[in-house]
XYZ file of C-alpha atoms in Angstrom:
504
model
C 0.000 0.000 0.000
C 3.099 2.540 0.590
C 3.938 1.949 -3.118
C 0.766 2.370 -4.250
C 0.628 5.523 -2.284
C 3.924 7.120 -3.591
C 3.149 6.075 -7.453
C 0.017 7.682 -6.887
C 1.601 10.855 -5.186
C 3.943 11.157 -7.905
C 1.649 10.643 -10.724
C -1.557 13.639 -9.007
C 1.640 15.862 -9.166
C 2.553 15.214 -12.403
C -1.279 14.847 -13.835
C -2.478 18.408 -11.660
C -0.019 20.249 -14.110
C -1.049 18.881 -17.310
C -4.863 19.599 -15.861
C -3.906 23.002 -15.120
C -2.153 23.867 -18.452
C -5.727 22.541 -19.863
C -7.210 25.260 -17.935
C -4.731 28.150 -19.187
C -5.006 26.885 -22.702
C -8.313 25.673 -23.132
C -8.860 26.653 -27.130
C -4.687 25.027 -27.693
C -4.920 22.039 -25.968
C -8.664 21.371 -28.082
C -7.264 22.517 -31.555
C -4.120 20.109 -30.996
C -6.709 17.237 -29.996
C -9.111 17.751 -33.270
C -5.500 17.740 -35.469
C -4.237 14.324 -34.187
C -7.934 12.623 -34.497
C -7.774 13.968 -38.256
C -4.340 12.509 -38.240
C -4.883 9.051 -37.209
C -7.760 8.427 -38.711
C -7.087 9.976 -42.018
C -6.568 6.350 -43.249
C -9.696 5.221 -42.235
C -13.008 4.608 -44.469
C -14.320 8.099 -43.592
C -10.954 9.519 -43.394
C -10.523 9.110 -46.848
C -14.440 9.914 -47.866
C -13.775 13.303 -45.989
C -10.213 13.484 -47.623
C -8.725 14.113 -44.365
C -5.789 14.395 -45.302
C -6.352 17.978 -46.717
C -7.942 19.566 -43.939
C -5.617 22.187 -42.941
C -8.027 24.697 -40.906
C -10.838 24.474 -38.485
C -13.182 25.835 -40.949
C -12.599 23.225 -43.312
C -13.245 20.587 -40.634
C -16.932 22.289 -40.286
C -17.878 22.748 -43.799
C -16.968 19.447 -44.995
C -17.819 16.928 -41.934
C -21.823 16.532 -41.646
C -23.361 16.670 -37.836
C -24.392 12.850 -37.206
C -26.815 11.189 -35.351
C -27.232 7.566 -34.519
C -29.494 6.853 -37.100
C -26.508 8.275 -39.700
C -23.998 5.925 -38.632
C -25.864 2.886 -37.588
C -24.826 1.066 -40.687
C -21.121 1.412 -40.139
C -21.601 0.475 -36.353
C -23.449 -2.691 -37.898
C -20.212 -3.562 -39.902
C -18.116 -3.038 -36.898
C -20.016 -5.369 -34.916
C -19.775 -7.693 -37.586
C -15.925 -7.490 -37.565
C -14.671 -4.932 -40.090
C -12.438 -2.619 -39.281
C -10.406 0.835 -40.158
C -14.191 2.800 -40.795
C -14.450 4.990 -38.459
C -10.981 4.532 -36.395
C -7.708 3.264 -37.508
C -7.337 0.437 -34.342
C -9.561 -2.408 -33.395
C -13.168 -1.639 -32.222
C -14.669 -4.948 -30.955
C -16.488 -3.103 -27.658
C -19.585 -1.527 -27.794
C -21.551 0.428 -24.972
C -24.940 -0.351 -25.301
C -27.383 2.565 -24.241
C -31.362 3.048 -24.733
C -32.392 3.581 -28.778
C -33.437 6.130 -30.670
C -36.423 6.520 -32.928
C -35.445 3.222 -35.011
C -33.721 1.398 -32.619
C -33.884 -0.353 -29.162
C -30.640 0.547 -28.375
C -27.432 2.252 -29.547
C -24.274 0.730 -29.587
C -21.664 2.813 -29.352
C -18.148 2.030 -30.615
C -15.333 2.296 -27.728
C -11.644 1.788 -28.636
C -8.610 1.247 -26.745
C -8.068 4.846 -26.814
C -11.152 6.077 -25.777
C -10.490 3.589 -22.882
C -7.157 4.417 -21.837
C -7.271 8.393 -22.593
C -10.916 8.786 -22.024
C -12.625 6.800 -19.372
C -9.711 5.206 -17.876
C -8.075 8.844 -17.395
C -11.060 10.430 -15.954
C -11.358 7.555 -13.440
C -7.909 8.806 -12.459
C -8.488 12.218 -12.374
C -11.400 11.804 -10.131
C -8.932 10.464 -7.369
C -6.392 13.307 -8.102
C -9.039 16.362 -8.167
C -10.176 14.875 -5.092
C -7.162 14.370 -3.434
C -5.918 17.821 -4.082
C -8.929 19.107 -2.395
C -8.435 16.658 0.539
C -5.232 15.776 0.895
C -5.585 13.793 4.365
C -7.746 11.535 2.985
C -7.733 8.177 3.528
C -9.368 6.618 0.449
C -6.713 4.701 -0.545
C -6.108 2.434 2.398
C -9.365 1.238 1.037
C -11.758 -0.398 -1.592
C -14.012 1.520 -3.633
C -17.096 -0.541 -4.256
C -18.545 -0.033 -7.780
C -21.486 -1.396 -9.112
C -21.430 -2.230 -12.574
C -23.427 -3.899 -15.398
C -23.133 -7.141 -17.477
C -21.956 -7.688 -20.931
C -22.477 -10.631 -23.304
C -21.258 -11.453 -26.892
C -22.291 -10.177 -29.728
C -24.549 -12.510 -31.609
C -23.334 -11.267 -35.111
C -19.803 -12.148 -34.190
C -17.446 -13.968 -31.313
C -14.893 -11.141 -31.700
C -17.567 -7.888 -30.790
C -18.416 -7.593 -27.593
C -21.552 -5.338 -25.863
C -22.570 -4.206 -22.584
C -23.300 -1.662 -20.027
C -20.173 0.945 -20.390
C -19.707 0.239 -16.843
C -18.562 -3.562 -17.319
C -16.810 -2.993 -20.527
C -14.720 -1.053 -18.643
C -14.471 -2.648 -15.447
C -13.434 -6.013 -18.256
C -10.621 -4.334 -19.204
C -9.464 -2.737 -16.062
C -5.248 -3.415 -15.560
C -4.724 -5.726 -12.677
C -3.294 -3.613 -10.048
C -7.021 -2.088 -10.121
C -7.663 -5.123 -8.324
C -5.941 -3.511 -5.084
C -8.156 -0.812 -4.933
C -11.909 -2.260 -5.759
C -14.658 -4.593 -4.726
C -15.942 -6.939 -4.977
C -14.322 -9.590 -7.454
C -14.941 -8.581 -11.603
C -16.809 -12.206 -11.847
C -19.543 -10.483 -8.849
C -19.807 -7.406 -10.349
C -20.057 -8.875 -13.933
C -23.698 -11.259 -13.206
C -26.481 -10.665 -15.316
C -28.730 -11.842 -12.929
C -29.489 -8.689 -10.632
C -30.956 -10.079 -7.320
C -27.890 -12.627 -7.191
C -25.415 -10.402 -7.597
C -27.244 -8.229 -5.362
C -26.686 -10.559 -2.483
C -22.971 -11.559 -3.260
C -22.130 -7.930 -3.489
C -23.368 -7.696 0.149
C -22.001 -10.728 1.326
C -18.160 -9.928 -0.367
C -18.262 -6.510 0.745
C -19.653 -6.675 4.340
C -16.114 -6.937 6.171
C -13.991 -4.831 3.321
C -12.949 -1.013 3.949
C -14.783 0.106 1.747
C -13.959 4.259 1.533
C -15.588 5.309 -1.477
C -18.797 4.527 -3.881
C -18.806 5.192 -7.461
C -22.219 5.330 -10.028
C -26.377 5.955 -10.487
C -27.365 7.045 -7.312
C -30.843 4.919 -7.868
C -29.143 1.441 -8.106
C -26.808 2.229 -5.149
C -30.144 3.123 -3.063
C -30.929 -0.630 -3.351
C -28.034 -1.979 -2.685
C -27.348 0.442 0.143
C -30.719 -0.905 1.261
C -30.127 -4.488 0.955
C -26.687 -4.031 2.874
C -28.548 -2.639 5.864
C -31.494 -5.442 5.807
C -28.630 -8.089 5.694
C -26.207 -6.689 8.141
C -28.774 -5.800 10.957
C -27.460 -2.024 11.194
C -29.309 1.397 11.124
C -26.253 3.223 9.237
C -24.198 2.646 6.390
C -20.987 3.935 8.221
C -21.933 1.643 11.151
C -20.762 -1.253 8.461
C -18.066 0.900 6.483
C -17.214 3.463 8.813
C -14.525 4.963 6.588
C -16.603 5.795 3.644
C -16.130 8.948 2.709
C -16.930 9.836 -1.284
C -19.851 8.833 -3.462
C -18.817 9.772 -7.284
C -21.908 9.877 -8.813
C -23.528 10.178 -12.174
C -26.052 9.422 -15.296
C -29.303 11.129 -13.378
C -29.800 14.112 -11.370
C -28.475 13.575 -7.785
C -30.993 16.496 -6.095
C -33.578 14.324 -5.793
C -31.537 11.549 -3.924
C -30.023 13.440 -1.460
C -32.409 13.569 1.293
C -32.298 9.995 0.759
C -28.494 9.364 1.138
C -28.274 11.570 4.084
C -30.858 9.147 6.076
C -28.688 5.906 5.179
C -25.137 7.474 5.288
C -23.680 9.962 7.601
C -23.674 13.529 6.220
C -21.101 14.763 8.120
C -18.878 11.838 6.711
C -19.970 12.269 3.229
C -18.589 13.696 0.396
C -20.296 13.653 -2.979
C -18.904 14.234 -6.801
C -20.338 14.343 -9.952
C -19.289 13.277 -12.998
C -20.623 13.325 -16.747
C -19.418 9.700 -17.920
C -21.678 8.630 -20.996
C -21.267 5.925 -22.985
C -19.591 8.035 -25.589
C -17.414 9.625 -23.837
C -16.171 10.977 -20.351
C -16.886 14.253 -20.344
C -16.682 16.552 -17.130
C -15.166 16.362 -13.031
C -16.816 18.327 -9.999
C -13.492 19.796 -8.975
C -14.904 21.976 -6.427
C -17.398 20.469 -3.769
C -18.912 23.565 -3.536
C -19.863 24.268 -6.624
C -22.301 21.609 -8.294
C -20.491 22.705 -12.334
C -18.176 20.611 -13.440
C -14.625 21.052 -15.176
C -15.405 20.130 -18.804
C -11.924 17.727 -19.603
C -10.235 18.876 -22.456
C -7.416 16.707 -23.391
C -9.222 13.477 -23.531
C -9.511 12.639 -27.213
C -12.725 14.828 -27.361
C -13.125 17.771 -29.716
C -16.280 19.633 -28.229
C -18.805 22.052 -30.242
C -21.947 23.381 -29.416
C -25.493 24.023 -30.995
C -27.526 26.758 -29.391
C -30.635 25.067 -28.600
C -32.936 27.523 -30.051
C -31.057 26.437 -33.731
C -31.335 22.606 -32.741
C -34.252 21.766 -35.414
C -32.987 24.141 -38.189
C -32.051 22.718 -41.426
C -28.203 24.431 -41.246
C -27.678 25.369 -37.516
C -25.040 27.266 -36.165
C -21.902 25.234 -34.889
C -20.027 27.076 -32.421
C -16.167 26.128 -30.710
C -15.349 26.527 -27.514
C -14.186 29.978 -27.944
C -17.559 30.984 -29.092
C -19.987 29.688 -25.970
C -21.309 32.160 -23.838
C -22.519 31.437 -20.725
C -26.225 30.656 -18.842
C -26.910 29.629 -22.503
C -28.771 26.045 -23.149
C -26.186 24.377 -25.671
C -26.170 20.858 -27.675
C -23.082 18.749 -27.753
C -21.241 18.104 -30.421
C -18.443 15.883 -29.925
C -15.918 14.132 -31.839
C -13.849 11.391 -30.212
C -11.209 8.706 -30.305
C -13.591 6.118 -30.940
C -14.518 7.478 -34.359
C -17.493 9.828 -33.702
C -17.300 12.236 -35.884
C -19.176 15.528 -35.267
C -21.911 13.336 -33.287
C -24.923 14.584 -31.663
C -25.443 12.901 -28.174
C -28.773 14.350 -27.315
C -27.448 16.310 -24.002
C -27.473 19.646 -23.371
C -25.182 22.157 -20.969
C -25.171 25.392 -19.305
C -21.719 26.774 -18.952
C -20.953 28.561 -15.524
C -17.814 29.628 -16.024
C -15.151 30.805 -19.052
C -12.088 30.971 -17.340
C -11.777 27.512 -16.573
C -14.643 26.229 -18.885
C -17.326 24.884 -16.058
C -20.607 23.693 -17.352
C -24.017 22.021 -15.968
C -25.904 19.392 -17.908
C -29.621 21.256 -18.488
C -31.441 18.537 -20.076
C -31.624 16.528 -23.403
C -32.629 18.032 -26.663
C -35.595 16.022 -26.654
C -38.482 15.600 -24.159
C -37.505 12.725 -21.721
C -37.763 11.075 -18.357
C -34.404 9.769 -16.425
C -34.728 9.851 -13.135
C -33.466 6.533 -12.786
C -31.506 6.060 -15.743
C -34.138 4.580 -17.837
C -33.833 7.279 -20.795
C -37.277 7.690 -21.950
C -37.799 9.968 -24.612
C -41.082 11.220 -26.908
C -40.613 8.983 -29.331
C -40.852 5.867 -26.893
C -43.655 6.927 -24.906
C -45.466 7.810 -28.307
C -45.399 4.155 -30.006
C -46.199 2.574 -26.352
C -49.147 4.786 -25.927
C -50.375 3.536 -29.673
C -49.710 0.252 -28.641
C -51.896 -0.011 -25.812
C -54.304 1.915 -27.689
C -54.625 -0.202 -30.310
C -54.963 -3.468 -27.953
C -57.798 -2.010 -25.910
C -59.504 0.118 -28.365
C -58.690 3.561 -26.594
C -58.808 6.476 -28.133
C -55.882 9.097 -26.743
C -56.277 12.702 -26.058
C -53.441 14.186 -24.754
C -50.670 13.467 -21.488
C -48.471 14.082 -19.693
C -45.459 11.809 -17.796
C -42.759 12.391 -15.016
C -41.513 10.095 -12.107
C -42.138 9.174 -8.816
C -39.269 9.521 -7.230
C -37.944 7.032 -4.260
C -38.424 7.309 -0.718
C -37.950 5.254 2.699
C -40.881 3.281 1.635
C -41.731 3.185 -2.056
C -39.636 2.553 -4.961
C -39.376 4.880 -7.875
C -41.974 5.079 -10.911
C -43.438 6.855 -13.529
C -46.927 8.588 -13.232
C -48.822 9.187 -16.436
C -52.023 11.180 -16.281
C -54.281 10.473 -19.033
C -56.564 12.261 -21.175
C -58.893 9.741 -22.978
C -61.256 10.553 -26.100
C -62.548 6.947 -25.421
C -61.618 5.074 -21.915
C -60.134 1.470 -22.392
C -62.969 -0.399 -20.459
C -59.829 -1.199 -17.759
C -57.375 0.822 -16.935
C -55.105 -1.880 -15.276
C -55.069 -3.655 -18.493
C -53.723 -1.046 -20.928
C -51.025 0.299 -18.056
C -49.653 -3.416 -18.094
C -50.289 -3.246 -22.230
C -48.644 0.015 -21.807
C -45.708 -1.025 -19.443
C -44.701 -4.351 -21.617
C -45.042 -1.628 -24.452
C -42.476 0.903 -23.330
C -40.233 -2.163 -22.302
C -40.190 -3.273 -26.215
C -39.294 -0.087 -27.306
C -36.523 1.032 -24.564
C -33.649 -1.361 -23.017
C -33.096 0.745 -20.164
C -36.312 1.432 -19.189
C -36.768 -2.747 -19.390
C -33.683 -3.248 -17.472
C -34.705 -1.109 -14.613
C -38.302 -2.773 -14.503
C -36.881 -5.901 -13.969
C -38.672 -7.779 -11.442
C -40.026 -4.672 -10.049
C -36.736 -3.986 -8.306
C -35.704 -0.383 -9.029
C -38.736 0.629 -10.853
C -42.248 -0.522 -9.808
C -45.031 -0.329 -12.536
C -46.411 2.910 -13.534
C -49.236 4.828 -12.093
C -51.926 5.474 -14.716
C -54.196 8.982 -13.274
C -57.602 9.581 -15.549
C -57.442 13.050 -15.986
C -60.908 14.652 -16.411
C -62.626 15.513 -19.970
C -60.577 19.270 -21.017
C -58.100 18.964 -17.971
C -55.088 19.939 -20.491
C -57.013 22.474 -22.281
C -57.584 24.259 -18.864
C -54.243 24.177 -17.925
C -53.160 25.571 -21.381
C -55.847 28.510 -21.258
C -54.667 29.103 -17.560
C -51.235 29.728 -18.834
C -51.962 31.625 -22.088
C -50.982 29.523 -24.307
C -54.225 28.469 -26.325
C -53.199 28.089 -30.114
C -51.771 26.010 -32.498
C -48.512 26.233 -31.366
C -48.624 25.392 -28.182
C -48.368 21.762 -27.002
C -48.802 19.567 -23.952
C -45.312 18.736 -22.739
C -45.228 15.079 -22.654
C -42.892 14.063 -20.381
C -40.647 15.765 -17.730
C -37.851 14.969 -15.325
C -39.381 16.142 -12.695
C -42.890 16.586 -11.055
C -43.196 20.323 -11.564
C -45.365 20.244 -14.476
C -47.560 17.616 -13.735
C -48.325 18.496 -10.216
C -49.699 22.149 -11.564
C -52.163 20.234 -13.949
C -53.049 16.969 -11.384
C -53.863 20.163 -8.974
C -56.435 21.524 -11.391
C -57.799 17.824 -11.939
C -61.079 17.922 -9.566
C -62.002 21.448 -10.365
């Protein structure tokens, strides 16, 4: 543990520097990261199609490279995953981070290569434990085990050599071996597919570790946290591990959690991070506990530009650099990466706080969505589930509106939908469980966290009375054409306001 301790010393020293030259150099450090992805993939299948070779400035870059969604490159990604190579990126892709679909899919999977491990996801792991160690450097998180709860992965049924699963355990798969030291439990625990068995030998391998920090979505750790408390007997978390200290957290808003930590963990004990780690990328570090921004990471084999949001749906939107963001303004990402994304939408969108470093808050998505628990629903699923159950019970939809429930000491999360029906199915329980198997088909995430009920419980269908939206509407001034229900939210602002006005 004293080596361990002086390697990691020496390498927060050196890594603090490079972090800090990031922050007095912001616009270098990203120009000299968009000219070596154009570099090493210049060879490549869209390298040549782009003729990358003769990009020399920044505006060529943006005049000739298209903004892509999904749906764009979902035929390469389909090669890849068959086994070609050299597309999109010059090395091997045979990982792919599978994340909830879009409009024509499922899911997404998203390419990751050994670069976007090692300089991406692998490096922002690290930098977590050096930010936070500069800001507490007594700490004594490395004479334990962080615990991390991960996902599963499984082959690839279109070939032996790809490889998909939750980011999570595609990285934790490739982790080196001294990582080993430092985390718990055991890969093969972490790894199970089956939740409510790994659930248990998670608690079981982890009851007598130090355990001194906590690292992912807040909503899964509630469970666990849970089920570690029924098993051992005690009222507090740091009656079990009393050395925990940090919970790095991410994926879905932490605010509505908190209250919830505090009861199960000891505040004064506590301290919490954030991170923005998607599956295309890692993205952004709290690197000041006091301020809930985080440090957007510049020098991780991620070129960044942003879409104003009010030019999201336009036909030729502006594309601005970093130089050109201003702040309190609602931007899309546009990021292109070490994994070959090239000028790819993600569907997030940020706030920047600060300039000088750049710091930056996620807002929202670009689309209407619910993720309060990491399930990712957006208009488009709720849409086709809604027809769906529609169709099978001969209901005829009006309008609606949906946003979670979130958890508590005694419930677990869900979603609440309240209803506006032209026609009424003849039973409502039927077309929420038409409904519920509906939105599962549609959304992987959303199935995965219904699973047996155990971090989301079924929706809550509410019959709204006959012109319940239209009153709302007209109480807000915004009869007309175009003005529109908001279908779903993140939160319960919205649809608290119009279940208040439901009995008038």
């Amino acid at each position: 543990m004293a080596l361990i301790n002086s390697i990691v010393s020496w390498f927060n020293t050196k890594r603090l520097s490079e972090i800090d030259f990031t922050k007095e150099h912001p616009i270098d450090t990203q120009h000299e990261v968009l000219t070596k992805l154009l570099s090493n993939a210049k060879n490549t299948e869209w390298g040549q199609k782009y003729d990358f070779q003769s990009i020399n400035t920044l505006n060529d870059f943006k005049q000739r490279l298209p903004i892509q969604t999904y749906e764009d490159i979902e035929p390469l990604v389909d090669r890849l995953r068959r086994g070609e190579q050299n597309i999109l990126w010059p090395s091997e892709i045979k990982w792919f981070a599978k994340s909830s679909g879009t409009t024509n899919s499922k899911s997404k999977f998203i390419p990751v290569s050994k670069e976007a491990m090692e300089d991406c996801h692998f490096r922002g792991g690290k930098d977590i434990l050096t930010l936070y160690t500069s800001l507490f450097p007594d700490t004594g998180l490395l004479k334990g085990k962080g615990l991390t709860l991960g996902g599963s992965h499984q082959i690839n049924n279109l070939s032996n050599e790809s490889y998909y699963g939750d980011l999570s355990a595609i990285l934790i798969q490739n982790l080196p071996f001294w990582a080993d030291f430092i985390r718990t439990p055991d890969s093969s625990i972490v790894l199970l597919e089956e939740w409510e068995e790994k659930l248990d030998k998670m608690t079981e391998a982890t009851l007598n570790e130090n355990v001194t920090s906590l690292s992912g979505v807040p909503s899964w750790y509630l469970v666990l946290l849970k089920h570690v408390l029924k098993v051992s007997g005690k009222q507090s978390i740091h009656e079990i591990w009393p050395n925990l200290e940090l919970f790095v957290h991410g994926g879905v808003c932490f605010d509505p959690y908190r209250n919830q930590f505090n009861s199960l963990l000891s505040p004064e004990k506590m301290n919490y991070m954030e991170t923005y780690n998607a599956s295309e990328g890692f993205f952004g570090i709290q690197n000041d506990l006091n301020d809930k921004s985080m440090l957007l990471m510049l020098d991780y084999g991620i070129y960044y530009e942003f879409i104003p949001l009010e030019n999201i749906n336009d036909e030729n939107p502006r594309v601005l650099s970093l130089e050109e963001v201003e702040l309190h303004t609602n931007y899309a990402i546009i990021i292109t990466t070490n994994a070959g994304l090239w000028r790819y939408q993600i569907g997030d969108t940020v706030q920047f706080t600060s300039l000088e470093p750049y710091k930056f808050k996620i807002s929202g998505r670009t689309k209407l969505f619910i993720n309060a628990f990491g399930e990712e629903i957006i208009i488009d699923n709720a849409e086709k589930a809604m027809q769906m159950a529609c169709t099978k019970t001969d209901a005829i939809l009006k309008d609606y509106m949906g946003a979670p429930i979130f958890m508590d000491d005694n419930t677990k999360g869900a979603h609440q939908w309240l209803i506006e029906f032209e026609k009424a199915p003849k039973n409502t329980d039927e077309f929420n469980y038409l409904f519920d198997n509906a939105l599962m088909s549609v959304n992987s995430d959303y199935e995965a966290k219904r699973y047996k009920n155990i971090t989301l419980d079924k929706p809550i269908i509410t019959i709204a009375r006959p012109g319940l939206f239209y009153d709302w509407l007209k109480k807000k001034g915004k009869l007309g054409g175009q003005n529109k229900v908001p279908r779903l939210a993140n939160n319960r602002d919205l649809i608290d306001e119009v279940l208040s006005m439901n009995q008038i």
